[in-house]
Every structure is written in structure tokens, then in C-alpha cells.
PDB file of C-alpha atoms in Angstrom:
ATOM      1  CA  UNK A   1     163.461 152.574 112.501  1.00 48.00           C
ATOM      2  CA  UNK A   2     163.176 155.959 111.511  1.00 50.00           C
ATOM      3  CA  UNK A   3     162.317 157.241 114.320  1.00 47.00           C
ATOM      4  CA  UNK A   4     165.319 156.001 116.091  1.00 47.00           C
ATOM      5  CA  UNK A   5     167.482 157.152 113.395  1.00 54.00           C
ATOM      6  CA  UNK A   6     165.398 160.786 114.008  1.00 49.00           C
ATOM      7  CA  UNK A   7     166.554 160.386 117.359  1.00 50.00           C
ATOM      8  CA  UNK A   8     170.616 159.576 116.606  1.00 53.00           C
ATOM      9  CA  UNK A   9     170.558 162.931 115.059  1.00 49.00           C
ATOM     10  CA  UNK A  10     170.245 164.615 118.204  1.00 47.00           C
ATOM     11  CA  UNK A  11     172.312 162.376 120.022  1.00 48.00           C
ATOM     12  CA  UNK A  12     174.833 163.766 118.349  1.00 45.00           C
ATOM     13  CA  UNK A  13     174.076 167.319 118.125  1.00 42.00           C
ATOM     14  CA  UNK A  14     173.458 167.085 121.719  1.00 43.00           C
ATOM     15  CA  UNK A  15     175.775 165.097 124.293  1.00 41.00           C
ATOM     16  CA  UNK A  16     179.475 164.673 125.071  1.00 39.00           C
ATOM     17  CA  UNK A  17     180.882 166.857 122.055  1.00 37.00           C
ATOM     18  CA  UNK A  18     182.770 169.880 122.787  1.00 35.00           C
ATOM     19  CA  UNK A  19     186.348 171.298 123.540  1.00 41.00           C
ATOM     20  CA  UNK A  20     188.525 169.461 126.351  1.00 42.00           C
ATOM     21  CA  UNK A  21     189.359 172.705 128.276  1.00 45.00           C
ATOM     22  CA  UNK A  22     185.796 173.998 128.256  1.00 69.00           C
ATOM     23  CA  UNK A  23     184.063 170.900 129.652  1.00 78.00           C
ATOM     24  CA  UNK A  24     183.031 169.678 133.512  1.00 84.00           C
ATOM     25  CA  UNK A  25     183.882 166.255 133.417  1.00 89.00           C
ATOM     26  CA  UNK A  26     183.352 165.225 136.918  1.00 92.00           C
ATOM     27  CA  UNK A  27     179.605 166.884 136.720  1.00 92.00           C
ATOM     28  CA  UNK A  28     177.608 164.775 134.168  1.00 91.00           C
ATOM     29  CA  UNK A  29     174.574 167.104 134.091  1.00 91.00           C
ATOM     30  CA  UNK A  30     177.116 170.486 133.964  1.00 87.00           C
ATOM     31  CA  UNK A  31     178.889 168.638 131.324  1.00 83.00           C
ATOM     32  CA  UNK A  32     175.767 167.872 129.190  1.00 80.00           C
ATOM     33  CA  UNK A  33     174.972 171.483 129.520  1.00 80.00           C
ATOM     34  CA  UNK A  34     178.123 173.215 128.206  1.00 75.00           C
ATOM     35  CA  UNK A  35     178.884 170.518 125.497  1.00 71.00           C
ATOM     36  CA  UNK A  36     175.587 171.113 123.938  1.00 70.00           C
ATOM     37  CA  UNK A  37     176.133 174.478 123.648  1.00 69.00           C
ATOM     38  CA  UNK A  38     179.144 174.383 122.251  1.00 69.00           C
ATOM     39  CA  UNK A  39     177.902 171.556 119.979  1.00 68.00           C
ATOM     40  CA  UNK A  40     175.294 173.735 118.544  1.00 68.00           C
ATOM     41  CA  UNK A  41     177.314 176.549 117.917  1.00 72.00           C
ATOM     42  CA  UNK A  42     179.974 174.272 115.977  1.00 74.00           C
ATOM     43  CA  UNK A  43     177.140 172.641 113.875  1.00 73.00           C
ATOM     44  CA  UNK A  44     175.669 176.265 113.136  1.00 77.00           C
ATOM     45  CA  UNK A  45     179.060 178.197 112.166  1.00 84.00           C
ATOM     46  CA  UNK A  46     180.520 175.604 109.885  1.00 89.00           C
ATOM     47  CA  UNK A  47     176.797 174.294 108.372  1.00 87.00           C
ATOM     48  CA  UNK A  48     177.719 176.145 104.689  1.00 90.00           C
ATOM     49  CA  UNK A  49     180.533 174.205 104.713  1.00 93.00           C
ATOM     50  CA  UNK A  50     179.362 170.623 105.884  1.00 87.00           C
ATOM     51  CA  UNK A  51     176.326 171.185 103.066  1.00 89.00           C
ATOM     52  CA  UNK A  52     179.354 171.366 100.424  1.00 92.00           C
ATOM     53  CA  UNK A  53     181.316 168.479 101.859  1.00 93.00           C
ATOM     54  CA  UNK A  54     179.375 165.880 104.361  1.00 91.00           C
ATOM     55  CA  UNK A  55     182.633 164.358 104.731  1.00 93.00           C
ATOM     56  CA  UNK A  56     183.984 167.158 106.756  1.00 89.00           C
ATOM     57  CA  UNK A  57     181.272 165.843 109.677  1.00 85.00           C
ATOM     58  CA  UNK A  58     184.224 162.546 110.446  1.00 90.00           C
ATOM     59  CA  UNK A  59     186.552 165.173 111.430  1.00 86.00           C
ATOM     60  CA  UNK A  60     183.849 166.982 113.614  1.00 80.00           C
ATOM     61  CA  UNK A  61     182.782 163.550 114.904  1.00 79.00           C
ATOM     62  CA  UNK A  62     186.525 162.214 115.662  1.00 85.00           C
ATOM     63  CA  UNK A  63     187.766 166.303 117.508  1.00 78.00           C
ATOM     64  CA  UNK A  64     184.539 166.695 119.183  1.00 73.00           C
ATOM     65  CA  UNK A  65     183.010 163.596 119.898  1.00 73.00           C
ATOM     66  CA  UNK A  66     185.314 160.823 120.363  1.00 77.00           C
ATOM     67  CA  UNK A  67     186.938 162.171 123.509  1.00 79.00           C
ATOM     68  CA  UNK A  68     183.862 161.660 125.777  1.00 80.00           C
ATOM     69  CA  UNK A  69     182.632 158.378 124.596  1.00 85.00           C
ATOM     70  CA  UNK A  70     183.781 155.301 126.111  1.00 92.00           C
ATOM     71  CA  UNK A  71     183.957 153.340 122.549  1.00 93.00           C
ATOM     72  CA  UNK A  72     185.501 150.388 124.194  1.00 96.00           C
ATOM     73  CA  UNK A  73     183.156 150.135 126.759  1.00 95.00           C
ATOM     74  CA  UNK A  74     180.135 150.503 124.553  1.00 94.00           C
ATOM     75  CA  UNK A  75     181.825 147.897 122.473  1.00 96.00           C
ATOM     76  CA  UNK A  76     182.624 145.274 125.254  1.00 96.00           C
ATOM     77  CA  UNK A  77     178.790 146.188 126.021  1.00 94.00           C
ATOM     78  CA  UNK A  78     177.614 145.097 122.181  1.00 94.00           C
ATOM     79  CA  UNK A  79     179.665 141.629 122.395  1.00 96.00           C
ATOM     80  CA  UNK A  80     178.024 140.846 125.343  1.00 93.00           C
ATOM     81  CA  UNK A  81     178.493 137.100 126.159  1.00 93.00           C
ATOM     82  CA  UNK A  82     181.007 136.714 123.078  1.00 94.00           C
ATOM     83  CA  UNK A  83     183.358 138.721 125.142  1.00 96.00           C
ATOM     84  CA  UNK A  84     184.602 135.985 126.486  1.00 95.00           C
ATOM     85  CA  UNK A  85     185.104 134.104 123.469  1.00 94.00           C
ATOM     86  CA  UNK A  86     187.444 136.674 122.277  1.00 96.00           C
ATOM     87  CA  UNK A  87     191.296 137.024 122.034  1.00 97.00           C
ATOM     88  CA  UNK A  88     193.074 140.234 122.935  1.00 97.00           C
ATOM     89  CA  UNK A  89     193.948 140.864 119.132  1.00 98.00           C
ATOM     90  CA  UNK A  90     190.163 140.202 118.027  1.00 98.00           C
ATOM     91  CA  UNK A  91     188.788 142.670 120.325  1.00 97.00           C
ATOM     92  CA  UNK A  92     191.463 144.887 120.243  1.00 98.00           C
ATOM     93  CA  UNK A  93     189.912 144.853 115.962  1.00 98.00           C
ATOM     94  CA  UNK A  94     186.968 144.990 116.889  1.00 98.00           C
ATOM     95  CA  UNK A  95     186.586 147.652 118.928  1.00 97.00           C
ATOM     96  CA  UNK A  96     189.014 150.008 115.903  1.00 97.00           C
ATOM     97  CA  UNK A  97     186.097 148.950 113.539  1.00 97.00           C
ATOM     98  CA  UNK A  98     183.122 149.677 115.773  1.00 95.00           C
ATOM     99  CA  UNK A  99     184.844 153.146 116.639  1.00 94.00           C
ATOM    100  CA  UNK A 100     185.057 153.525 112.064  1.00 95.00           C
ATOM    101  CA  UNK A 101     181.689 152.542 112.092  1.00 91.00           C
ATOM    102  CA  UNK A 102     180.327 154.928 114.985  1.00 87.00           C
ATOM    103  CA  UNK A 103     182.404 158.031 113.523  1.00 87.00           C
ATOM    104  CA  UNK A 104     180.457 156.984 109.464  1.00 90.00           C
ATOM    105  CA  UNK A 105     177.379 156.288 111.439  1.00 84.00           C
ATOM    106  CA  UNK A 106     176.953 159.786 113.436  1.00 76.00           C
ATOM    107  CA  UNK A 107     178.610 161.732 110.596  1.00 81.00           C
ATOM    108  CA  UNK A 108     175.764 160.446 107.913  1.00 82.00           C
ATOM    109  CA  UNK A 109     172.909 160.933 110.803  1.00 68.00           C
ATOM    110  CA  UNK A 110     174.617 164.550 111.380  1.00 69.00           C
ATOM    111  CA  UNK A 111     173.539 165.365 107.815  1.00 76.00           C
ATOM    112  CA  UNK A 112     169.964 165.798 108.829  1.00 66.00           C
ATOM    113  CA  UNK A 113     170.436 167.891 111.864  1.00 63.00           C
ATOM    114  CA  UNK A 114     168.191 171.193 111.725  1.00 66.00           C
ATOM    115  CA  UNK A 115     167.585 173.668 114.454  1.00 67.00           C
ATOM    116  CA  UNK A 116     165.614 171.823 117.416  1.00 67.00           C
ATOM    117  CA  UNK A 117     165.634 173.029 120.783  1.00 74.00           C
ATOM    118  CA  UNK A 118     166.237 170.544 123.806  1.00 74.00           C
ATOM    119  CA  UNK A 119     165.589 170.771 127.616  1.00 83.00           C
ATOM    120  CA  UNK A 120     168.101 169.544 129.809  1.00 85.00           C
ATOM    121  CA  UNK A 121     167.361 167.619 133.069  1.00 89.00           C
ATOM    122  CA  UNK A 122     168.096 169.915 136.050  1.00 90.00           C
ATOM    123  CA  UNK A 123     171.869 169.572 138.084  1.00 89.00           C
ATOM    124  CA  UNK A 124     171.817 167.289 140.890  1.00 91.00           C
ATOM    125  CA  UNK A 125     173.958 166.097 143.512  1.00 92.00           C
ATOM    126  CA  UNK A 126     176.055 162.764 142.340  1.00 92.00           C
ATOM    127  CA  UNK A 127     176.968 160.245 145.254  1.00 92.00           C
ATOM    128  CA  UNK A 128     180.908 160.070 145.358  1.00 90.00           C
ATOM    129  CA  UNK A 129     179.811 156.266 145.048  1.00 92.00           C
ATOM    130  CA  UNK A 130     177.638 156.513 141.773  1.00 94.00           C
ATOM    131  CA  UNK A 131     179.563 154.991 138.427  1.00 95.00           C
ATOM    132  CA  UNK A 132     176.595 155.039 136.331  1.00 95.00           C
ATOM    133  CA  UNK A 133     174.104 158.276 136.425  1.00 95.00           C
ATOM    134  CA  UNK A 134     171.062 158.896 133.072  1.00 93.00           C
ATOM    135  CA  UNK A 135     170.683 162.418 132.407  1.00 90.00           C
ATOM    136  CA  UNK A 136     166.894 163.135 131.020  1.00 89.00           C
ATOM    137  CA  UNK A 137     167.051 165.374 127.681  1.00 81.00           C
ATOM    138  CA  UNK A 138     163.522 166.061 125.927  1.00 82.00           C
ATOM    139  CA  UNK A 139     163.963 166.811 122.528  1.00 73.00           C
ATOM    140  CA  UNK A 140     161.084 169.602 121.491  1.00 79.00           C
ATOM    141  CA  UNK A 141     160.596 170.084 117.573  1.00 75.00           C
ATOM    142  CA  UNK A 142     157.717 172.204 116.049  1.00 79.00           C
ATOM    143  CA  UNK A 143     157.079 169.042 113.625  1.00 79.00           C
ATOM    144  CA  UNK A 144     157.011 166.535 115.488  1.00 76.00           C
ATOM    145  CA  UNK A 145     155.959 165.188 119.059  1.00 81.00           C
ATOM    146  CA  UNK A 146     158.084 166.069 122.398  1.00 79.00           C
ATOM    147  CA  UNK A 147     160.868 162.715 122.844  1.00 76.00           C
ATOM    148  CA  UNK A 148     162.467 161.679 125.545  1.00 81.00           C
ATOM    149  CA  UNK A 149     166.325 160.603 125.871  1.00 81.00           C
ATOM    150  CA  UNK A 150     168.338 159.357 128.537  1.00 87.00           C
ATOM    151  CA  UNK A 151     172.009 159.656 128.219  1.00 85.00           C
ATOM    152  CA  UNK A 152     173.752 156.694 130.038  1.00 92.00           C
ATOM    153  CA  UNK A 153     177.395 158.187 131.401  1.00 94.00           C
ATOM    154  CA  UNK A 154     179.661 155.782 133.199  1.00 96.00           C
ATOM    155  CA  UNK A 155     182.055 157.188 135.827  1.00 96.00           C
ATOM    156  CA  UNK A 156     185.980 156.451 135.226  1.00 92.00           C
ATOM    157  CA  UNK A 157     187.211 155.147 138.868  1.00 89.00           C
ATOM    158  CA  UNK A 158     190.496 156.320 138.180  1.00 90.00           C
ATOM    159  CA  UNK A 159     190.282 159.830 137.065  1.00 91.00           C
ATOM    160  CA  UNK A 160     186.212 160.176 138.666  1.00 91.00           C
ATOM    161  CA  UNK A 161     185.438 162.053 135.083  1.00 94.00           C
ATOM    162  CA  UNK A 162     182.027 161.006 133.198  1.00 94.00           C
ATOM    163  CA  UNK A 163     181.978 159.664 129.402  1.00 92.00           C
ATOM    164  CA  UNK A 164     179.067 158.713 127.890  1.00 89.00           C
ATOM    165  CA  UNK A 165     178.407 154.866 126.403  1.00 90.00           C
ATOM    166  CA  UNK A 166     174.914 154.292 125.867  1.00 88.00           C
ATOM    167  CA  UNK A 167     171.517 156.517 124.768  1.00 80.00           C
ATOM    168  CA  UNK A 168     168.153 155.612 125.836  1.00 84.00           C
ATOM    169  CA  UNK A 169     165.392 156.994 123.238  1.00 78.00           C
ATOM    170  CA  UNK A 170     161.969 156.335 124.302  1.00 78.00           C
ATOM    171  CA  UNK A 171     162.756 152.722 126.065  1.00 84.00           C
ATOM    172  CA  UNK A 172     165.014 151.342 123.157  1.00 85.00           C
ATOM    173  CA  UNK A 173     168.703 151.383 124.538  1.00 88.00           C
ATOM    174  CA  UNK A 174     171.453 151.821 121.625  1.00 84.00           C
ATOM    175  CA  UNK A 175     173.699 149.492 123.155  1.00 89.00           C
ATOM    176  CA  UNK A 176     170.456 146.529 123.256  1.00 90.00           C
ATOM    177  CA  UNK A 177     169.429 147.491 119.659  1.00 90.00           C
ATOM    178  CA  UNK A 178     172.981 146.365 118.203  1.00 90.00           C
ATOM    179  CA  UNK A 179     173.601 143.433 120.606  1.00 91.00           C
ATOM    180  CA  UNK A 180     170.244 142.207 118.779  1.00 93.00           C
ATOM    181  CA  UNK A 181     171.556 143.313 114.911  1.00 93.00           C
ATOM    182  CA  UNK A 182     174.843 141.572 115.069  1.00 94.00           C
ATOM    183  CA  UNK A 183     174.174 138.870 117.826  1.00 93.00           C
ATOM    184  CA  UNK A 184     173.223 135.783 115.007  1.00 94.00           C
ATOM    185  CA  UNK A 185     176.221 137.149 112.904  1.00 94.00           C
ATOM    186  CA  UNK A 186     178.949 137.128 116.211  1.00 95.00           C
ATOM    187  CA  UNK A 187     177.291 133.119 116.997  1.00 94.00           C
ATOM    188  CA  UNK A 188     177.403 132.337 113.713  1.00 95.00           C
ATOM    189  CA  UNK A 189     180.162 133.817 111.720  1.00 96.00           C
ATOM    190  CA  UNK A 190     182.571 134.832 114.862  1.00 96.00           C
ATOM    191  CA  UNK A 191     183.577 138.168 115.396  1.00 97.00           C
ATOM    192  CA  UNK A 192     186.206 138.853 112.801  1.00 98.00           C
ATOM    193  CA  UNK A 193     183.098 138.467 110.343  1.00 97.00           C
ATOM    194  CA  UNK A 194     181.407 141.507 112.554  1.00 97.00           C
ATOM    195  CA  UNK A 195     184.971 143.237 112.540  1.00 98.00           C
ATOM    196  CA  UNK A 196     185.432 143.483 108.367  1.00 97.00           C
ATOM    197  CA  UNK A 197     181.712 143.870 107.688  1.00 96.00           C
ATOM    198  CA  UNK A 198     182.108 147.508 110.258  1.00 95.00           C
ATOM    199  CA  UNK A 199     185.018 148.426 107.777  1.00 97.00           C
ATOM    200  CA  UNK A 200     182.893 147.838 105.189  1.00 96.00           C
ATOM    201  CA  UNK A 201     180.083 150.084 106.780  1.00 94.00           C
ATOM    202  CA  UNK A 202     182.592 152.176 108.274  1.00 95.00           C
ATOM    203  CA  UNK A 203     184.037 153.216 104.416  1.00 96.00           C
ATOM    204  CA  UNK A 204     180.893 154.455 102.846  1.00 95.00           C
ATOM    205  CA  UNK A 205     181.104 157.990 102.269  1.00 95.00           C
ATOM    206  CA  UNK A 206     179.014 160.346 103.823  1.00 93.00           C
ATOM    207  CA  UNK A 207     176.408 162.049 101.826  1.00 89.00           C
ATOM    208  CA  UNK A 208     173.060 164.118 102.664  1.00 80.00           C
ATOM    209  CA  UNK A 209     170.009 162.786 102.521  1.00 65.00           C
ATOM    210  CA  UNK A 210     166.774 163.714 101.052  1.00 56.00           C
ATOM    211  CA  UNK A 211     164.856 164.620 104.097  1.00 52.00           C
ATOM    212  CA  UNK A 212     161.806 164.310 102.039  1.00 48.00           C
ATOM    213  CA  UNK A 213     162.482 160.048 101.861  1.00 46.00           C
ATOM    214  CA  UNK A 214     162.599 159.934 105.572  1.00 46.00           C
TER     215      UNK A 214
END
């Protein structure tokens, strides 16, 4: 899946990353605007310093990132029909771990991020009565061919702000991709098994990757 993992790289550079007072969050598309910006420019002024210490791209992840992604509901989304076969304590676990494990995950992905440009999908009016709006984003790189991603944001009834929880790359939804990884494990083995093997992901230290083995 190299391609996909290609395409987590700009997920993050991209979406749902920048500072609280700075950010739209009742517009989704004026939101995707500014926090790309700002995500670019973030990448770009501390890149000497990330290419010394990877790690520093967990603390990025957890100021910038965090904050407009609904981890819980992307979580509740990955457990699917085990859900239900939960307790409160188990998911309560579960969704600490997947959080660890999202934070490693973008942090290692975010060691291969270069210079592309993107083209955000146009503003457009959002029905007050809309909870779930895809913004279009087409990812243009000189090396490779044009791709297209649709950010999944879920309105939050209560406050009517926008957080992302899902990423659409070319058809293949993030959110389907790991209900199908750890589905046979969460039958199988239960969920605490899913829970300690994200710790164990989550814990890996983040180092930079030969972009010549991709």
C-alpha cells in the first residue's frame, strides 16, 4: 500500500492542523483552507529541526493535529459492530491507544513530506442541517500523477464546529481500510488484544525513511 501510505503524508500536511484562534470551525471548506496554510508553514520553518529529531513530529502531531480530529469517533467508527460488545473501560482503552497509535502513525508518515502543492475544493454554502460534508483536495506533484482526496468532517451538534474523522484517497476510505486490518483480530482475540498491540505500535520511535525504498 504504498500508495496509500504516499497519500497519509499529505493528509497530514494538509487538513485540520493549525492554531485554535486562527481557524473557522463552523466553515469546513474555510477551515481546510487556513489550516493548510498554516500547516505548511509549520512543516517548512521547523524542517532542520524535525530532520535532526523525527521525534519532535508527536509534539507537532498532538498541538496541531489532535484538536480537530474526532479520535473517538473515528475509533467507535473502526470497532464497528464490536462496539457493542464493549464495556465503558475497554473502549474508554481503546480509543487512548488508537489516539498513541494515530499520533506514531502520522508522525513516521510526516517524515516523508516534501514540497507538493494541493488545490482545494471551492467554499460552498453548508445546510444548517448537514452533519457530515467531504471536501475535494487534489494533490498535484511533479513526480507523480494528480490524486484525489476527500476529507470526511462530521459536524458537532452541540457547538455546530467541524472536525475531521475519516480521509477518502482515491475510493479507499481510512476508516474501511482498518475496520478490515484489525476486524479477525477484534472477533478473535477481543479488543483488549487490539488495545496492547496499538501500544505496542504506538511506542516505536519515529525515524526517517529512505525515500529511495518506497
Amino acid at each position: 500500500m504504498k500508495l496509500f501510505r504516499y497519500i497519509l503524508v499529505m493528509l497530514l500536511s494538509l487538513p485540520l492542523v493549525a492554531q485554535a484562534d486562527t481557524v473557522n470551525r463552523t466553515d469546513p471548506y474555510l477551515m481546510m483552507q487556513t489550516v493548510s496554510q498554516n500547516t505548511f508553514d509549520r512543516l517548512k520553518a521547523e524542517k532542520n529541526q524535525i530532520q535532526r529529531n523525527p521525534e519532535l513530529l508527536r509534539s507537532i502531531v498532538r498541538q496541531e493535529l489532535l484538536p480537530y480530529i474526532n479520535t473517538r469517533y473515528a475509533a467507535y467508527k473502526v470497532l464497528g459492530p464490536q462496539l457493542k460488545k464493549t464495556t465503558a473501560e475497554q473502549r474508554n482503552n481503546f480509543v487512548s491507544a488508537f489516539t498513541h497509535y494515530l499520533v506514531a502513525s502520522y508522525a513516521q508518515v510526516l517524515t516523508q513530506y516534501t514540497d507538493q502543492d494541493i488545490k482545494i475544493e471551492s467554499p460552498k454554502s453548508v445546510p444548517a442541517s448537514r452533519k457530515i460534508v467531504s471536501v475535494r483536495v487534489d494533490i498535484l506533484d511533479t513526480k507523480r500523477p494528480p490524486i484525489r482526496l476527500d476529507f470526511k468532517l462530521r459536524k458537532n451538534k452541540k457547538t455546530n464546529e467541524w472536525q475531521g474523522y475519516d480521509m477518502v484517497a482515491e475510493g479507499v476510505s481510512m476508516i474501511s481500510t482498518k475496520q478490515s486490518e484489525w476486524s479477525g483480530q477484534l472477533r478473535t482475540e477481543g479488543i483488549d488484544a487490539v488495545t496492547a498491540n496499538l501500544k505496542e505500535l504506538a511506542a516505536k520511535p519515529i525515524r526517517r525513511e529512505d525515500k529511495n525504498n518506497e
